[in-house]
Every structure is written in structure tokens, then in C-alpha cells.
PDB file of C-alpha atoms in Angstrom:
ATOM      1  CA  MET M   1     102.291  98.715 107.814  1.00  0.00           C
ATOM      2  CA  ALA M   2     101.118  96.113 110.070  1.00  0.00           C
ATOM      3  CA  ALA M   3     101.151  93.590 107.165  1.00  0.00           C
ATOM      4  CA  LYS M   4     104.637  94.506 106.362  1.00  0.00           C
ATOM      5  CA  TRP M   5     105.976  93.938 109.638  1.00  0.00           C
ATOM      6  CA  ILE M   6     104.024  90.434 109.462  1.00  0.00           C
ATOM      7  CA  GLU M   7     105.269  89.494 106.144  1.00  0.00           C
ATOM      8  CA  THR M   8     109.050  89.986 107.633  1.00  0.00           C
ATOM      9  CA  ILE M   9     108.394  87.613 110.041  1.00  0.00           C
ATOM     10  CA  VAL M  10     106.233  84.907 108.591  1.00  0.00           C
ATOM     11  CA  GLY M  11     106.894  85.093 104.878  1.00  0.00           C
ATOM     12  CA  SER M  12     104.731  86.599 102.001  1.00  0.00           C
ATOM     13  CA  LEU M  13     100.901  86.277 102.451  1.00  0.00           C
ATOM     14  CA  GLU M  14     100.531  86.230  98.635  1.00  0.00           C
ATOM     15  CA  GLN M  15     103.035  83.082  98.648  1.00  0.00           C
ATOM     16  CA  LYS M  16     100.813  81.358 101.525  1.00  0.00           C
ATOM     17  CA  LYS M  17      97.727  82.224  99.468  1.00  0.00           C
ATOM     18  CA  GLN M  18      99.243  80.628  96.177  1.00  0.00           C
ATOM     19  CA  TYR M  19     100.481  77.746  98.082  1.00  0.00           C
ATOM     20  CA  LYS M  20      96.954  76.897  99.911  1.00  0.00           C
ATOM     21  CA  HIS M  21      95.300  77.402  96.334  1.00  0.00           C
ATOM     22  CA  HIS M  22      97.951  74.955  94.655  1.00  0.00           C
ATOM     23  CA  MET M  23      97.200  72.547  97.301  1.00  0.00           C
ATOM     24  CA  ALA M  24      93.379  72.656  97.207  1.00  0.00           C
ATOM     25  CA  ARG M  25      93.862  71.947  93.339  1.00  0.00           C
ATOM     26  CA  MET M  26      96.240  68.878  94.464  1.00  0.00           C
ATOM     27  CA  GLU M  27      93.657  67.520  96.954  1.00  0.00           C
ATOM     28  CA  ALA M  28      90.881  67.655  94.203  1.00  0.00           C
ATOM     29  CA  LEU M  29      92.862  65.340  91.895  1.00  0.00           C
ATOM     30  CA  PRO M  30      91.142  61.921  91.404  1.00  0.00           C
ATOM     31  CA  GLU M  31      92.515  58.884  92.708  1.00  0.00           C
ATOM     32  CA  PRO M  32      95.402  57.381  91.991  1.00  0.00           C
ATOM     33  CA  HIS M  33      96.796  60.540  90.424  1.00  0.00           C
ATOM     34  CA  HIS M  34      96.149  62.037  94.050  1.00  0.00           C
ATOM     35  CA  SER M  35      97.857  59.833  95.868  1.00  0.00           C
ATOM     36  CA  ALA M  36     101.352  59.869  93.682  1.00  0.00           C
ATOM     37  CA  ALA M  37     100.972  63.360  93.733  1.00  0.00           C
ATOM     38  CA  LYS M  38     100.704  64.175  97.436  1.00  0.00           C
ATOM     39  CA  ALA M  39     103.245  61.473  97.966  1.00  0.00           C
ATOM     40  CA  LEU M  40     105.737  63.096  95.842  1.00  0.00           C
ATOM     41  CA  GLN M  41     104.708  66.545  97.268  1.00  0.00           C
ATOM     42  CA  ARG M  42     105.832  65.369 100.631  1.00  0.00           C
ATOM     43  CA  TYR M  43     109.033  64.053  99.113  1.00  0.00           C
ATOM     44  CA  PHE M  44     110.052  67.447  97.945  1.00  0.00           C
ATOM     45  CA  MET M  45     109.233  69.246 101.274  1.00  0.00           C
ATOM     46  CA  TYR M  46     111.505  66.597 103.100  1.00  0.00           C
ATOM     47  CA  GLN M  47     114.162  66.476 100.820  1.00  0.00           C
ATOM     48  CA  GLY M  48     114.877  70.451 101.316  1.00  0.00           C
ATOM     49  CA  GLY M  49     115.861  71.661  98.167  1.00  0.00           C
ATOM     50  CA  VAL M  50     114.220  74.776  97.342  1.00  0.00           C
ATOM     51  CA  VAL M  51     113.602  77.276  99.819  1.00  0.00           C
ATOM     52  CA  ASP M  52     113.266  80.496  98.038  1.00  0.00           C
ATOM     53  CA  GLY M  53     109.493  81.158  98.447  1.00  0.00           C
ATOM     54  CA  ASP M  54     108.959  82.616  94.573  1.00  0.00           C
ATOM     55  CA  THR M  55     110.531  79.649  93.387  1.00  0.00           C
ATOM     56  CA  LEU M  56     108.771  77.098  95.567  1.00  0.00           C
ATOM     57  CA  ILE M  57     105.538  78.454  94.510  1.00  0.00           C
ATOM     58  CA  THR M  58     106.150  78.443  90.715  1.00  0.00           C
ATOM     59  CA  MET M  59     107.503  74.781  90.908  1.00  0.00           C
ATOM     60  CA  LEU M  60     104.185  73.782  93.220  1.00  0.00           C
ATOM     61  CA  GLY M  61     102.393  75.351  90.443  1.00  0.00           C
ATOM     62  CA  ASP M  62     103.972  73.883  87.440  1.00  0.00           C
ATOM     63  CA  PHE M  63     103.363  70.343  89.573  1.00  0.00           C
ATOM     64  CA  VAL M  64     100.280  70.958  89.887  1.00  0.00           C
ATOM     65  CA  ASP M  65      99.376  71.783  86.438  1.00  0.00           C
ATOM     66  CA  LEU M  66     101.324  68.245  85.374  1.00  0.00           C
ATOM     67  CA  TRP M  67      98.962  66.143  87.212  1.00  0.00           C
ATOM     68  CA  GLU M  68      96.134  67.863  86.321  1.00  0.00           C
ATOM     69  CA  ARG M  69      96.984  67.547  82.378  1.00  0.00           C
ATOM     70  CA  ALA M  70      97.587  64.097  83.219  1.00  0.00           C
ATOM     71  CA  VAL M  71      94.110  63.567  84.464  1.00  0.00           C
ATOM     72  CA  ALA M  72      92.529  65.357  81.375  1.00  0.00           C
ATOM     73  CA  ASP M  73      94.504  63.180  79.193  1.00  0.00           C
ATOM     74  CA  GLY M  74      93.887  60.044  80.940  1.00  0.00           C
ATOM     75  CA  THR M  75      97.904  59.590  81.804  1.00  0.00           C
ATOM     76  CA  PRO M  76      98.706  56.712  84.171  1.00  0.00           C
ATOM     77  CA  VAL M  77     100.642  57.487  87.101  1.00  0.00           C
ATOM     78  CA  ARG M  78     103.956  55.195  85.977  1.00  0.00           C
ATOM     79  CA  ALA M  79     103.888  57.207  82.675  1.00  0.00           C
ATOM     80  CA  ILE M  80     104.295  60.212  84.301  1.00  0.00           C
ATOM     81  CA  VAL M  81     107.188  58.833  87.337  1.00  0.00           C
ATOM     82  CA  GLY M  82     108.216  56.147  85.353  1.00  0.00           C
ATOM     83  CA  ASP M  83     109.910  53.070  87.154  1.00  0.00           C
ATOM     84  CA  ASP M  84     111.783  55.121  89.684  1.00  0.00           C
ATOM     85  CA  PRO M  85     109.760  57.778  91.658  1.00  0.00           C
ATOM     86  CA  VAL M  86     112.977  59.193  93.339  1.00  0.00           C
ATOM     87  CA  GLU M  87     114.486  59.797  90.130  1.00  0.00           C
ATOM     88  CA  PHE M  88     111.541  61.656  89.293  1.00  0.00           C
ATOM     89  CA  ALA M  89     111.242  63.871  92.113  1.00  0.00           C
ATOM     90  CA  GLU M  90     115.095  64.412  92.431  1.00  0.00           C
ATOM     91  CA  THR M  91     114.962  65.701  88.418  1.00  0.00           C
ATOM     92  CA  PHE M  92     111.600  67.529  88.865  1.00  0.00           C
ATOM     93  CA  VAL M  93     113.419  69.530  91.521  1.00  0.00           C
ATOM     94  CA  GLN M  94     116.663  70.516  89.480  1.00  0.00           C
ATOM     95  CA  ALA M  95     114.883  72.221  87.186  1.00  0.00           C
ATOM     96  CA  TYR M  96     114.111  74.919  89.458  1.00  0.00           C
ATOM     97  CA  SER M  97     117.604  75.888  90.326  1.00  0.00           C
ATOM     98  CA  GLY M  98     116.452  78.496  93.343  1.00  0.00           C
ATOM     99  CA  LYS M  99     118.156  78.704  96.417  1.00  0.00           C
ATOM    100  CA  GLN M 100     118.468  75.625  98.499  1.00  0.00           C
ATOM    101  CA  TRP M 101     119.148  74.752 102.343  1.00  0.00           C
ATOM    102  CA  ILE M 102     122.546  73.394 101.724  1.00  0.00           C
ATOM    103  CA  ASP M 103     123.653  76.831  99.791  1.00  0.00           C
ATOM    104  CA  LYS M 104     124.024  78.423 102.991  1.00  0.00           C
ATOM    105  CA  GLU M 105     126.328  75.319 104.352  1.00  0.00           C
ATOM    106  CA  ARG M 106     128.377  74.963 101.261  1.00  0.00           C
ATOM    107  CA  ASN M 107     129.224  78.642 101.433  1.00  0.00           C
ATOM    108  CA  ARG M 108     130.020  78.295 105.453  1.00  0.00           C
ATOM    109  CA  LEU M 109     132.224  74.972 104.486  1.00  0.00           C
ATOM    110  CA  ARG M 110     133.938  77.067 102.006  1.00  0.00           C
ATOM    111  CA  SER M 111     134.588  79.876 104.129  1.00  0.00           C
ATOM    112  CA  ALA M 112     135.756  78.043 106.958  1.00  0.00           C
ATOM    113  CA  ILE M 113     138.506  76.284 104.648  1.00  0.00           C
ATOM    114  CA  ASP M 114     139.505  79.277 103.376  1.00  0.00           C
ATOM    115  CA  ALA M 115     140.351  80.572 106.600  1.00  0.00           C
ATOM    116  CA  ALA M 116     141.856  77.512 107.851  1.00  0.00           C
ATOM    117  CA  ALA M 117     144.085  77.697 104.625  1.00  0.00           C
ATOM    118  CA  GLY M 118     144.894  81.486 105.198  1.00  0.00           C
ATOM    119  CA  ASP M 119     144.475  84.426 102.141  1.00  0.00           C
ATOM    120  CA  ASN M 120     147.667  82.371 100.435  1.00  0.00           C
ATOM    121  CA  GLY M 121     146.185  79.064 100.342  1.00  0.00           C
ATOM    122  CA  GLU M 122     149.023  77.840 102.854  1.00  0.00           C
ATOM    123  CA  GLU M 123     147.919  76.342 106.532  1.00  0.00           C
ATOM    124  CA  LYS M 124     148.366  78.761 109.710  1.00  0.00           C
ATOM    125  CA  SER M 125     150.971  77.624 111.865  1.00  0.00           C
ATOM    126  CA  ALA M 126     149.961  77.102 115.850  1.00  0.00           C
TER     127      ALA M 126
END
């Protein structure tokens, strides 16, 4: 009962464990892969793209898998991210189309415009 209440307030405890596990795997990467992966992961968090917990955990797990495979194969950082790391990061995040922060604002904007225009699409007169 208490665990369910706590999860309601702070989110899934299992997701938090998985997140910490993925971050520990990222910390274990050798240089320069560690620095590159950490910089990209920071960008993902500031970009504010994915907010659904399950999607975020899946994305982070796949991301760490990519870097671990690159290390094992001896793939250089530039061969992974290319010439534009921002393009790489944004393309990577697009593959995980979970809920995003902006979705709420998009819906709010649509509702506000619908309300302002009225049900029949004509503007309300004052």
C-alpha cells in the first residue's frame, strides 16, 4: 500500500532502478565514448522531448546499448554521431515517439483557438 502511494507521488520505483542501472552502464564506458554519450544524454534531458517514463527508459537502454556495441566494435565517436551531433540527437529522439511535453501545450493551443473561434469555426463577437 505504501509503495503504491509513494509511486503515485514520485513515479515508478522500477523505472528509477532501471534509469540508475542505465546511467551506471554509461559511466562505465571508456573515453572518448563516455564523454560523447554523457553529452548526448544531457542534451536529451534538456531538449525535453520524451516525458513518458516507459519510453524514456527504453530510449536510454537502447542508447547505452548503442555505445556499448560501438566500444566493443571499436567504432569511433564520429562514425556514430556524424558531423552534426545535434542532428544525430534529434533524429535518435524522434525514433521514440512517446508523449512529449509540447503535446500538452499543442492541445491547449488547439482548444483555446477552437473556443475563440466558436463551434462553427466563426469568431465570437464581443
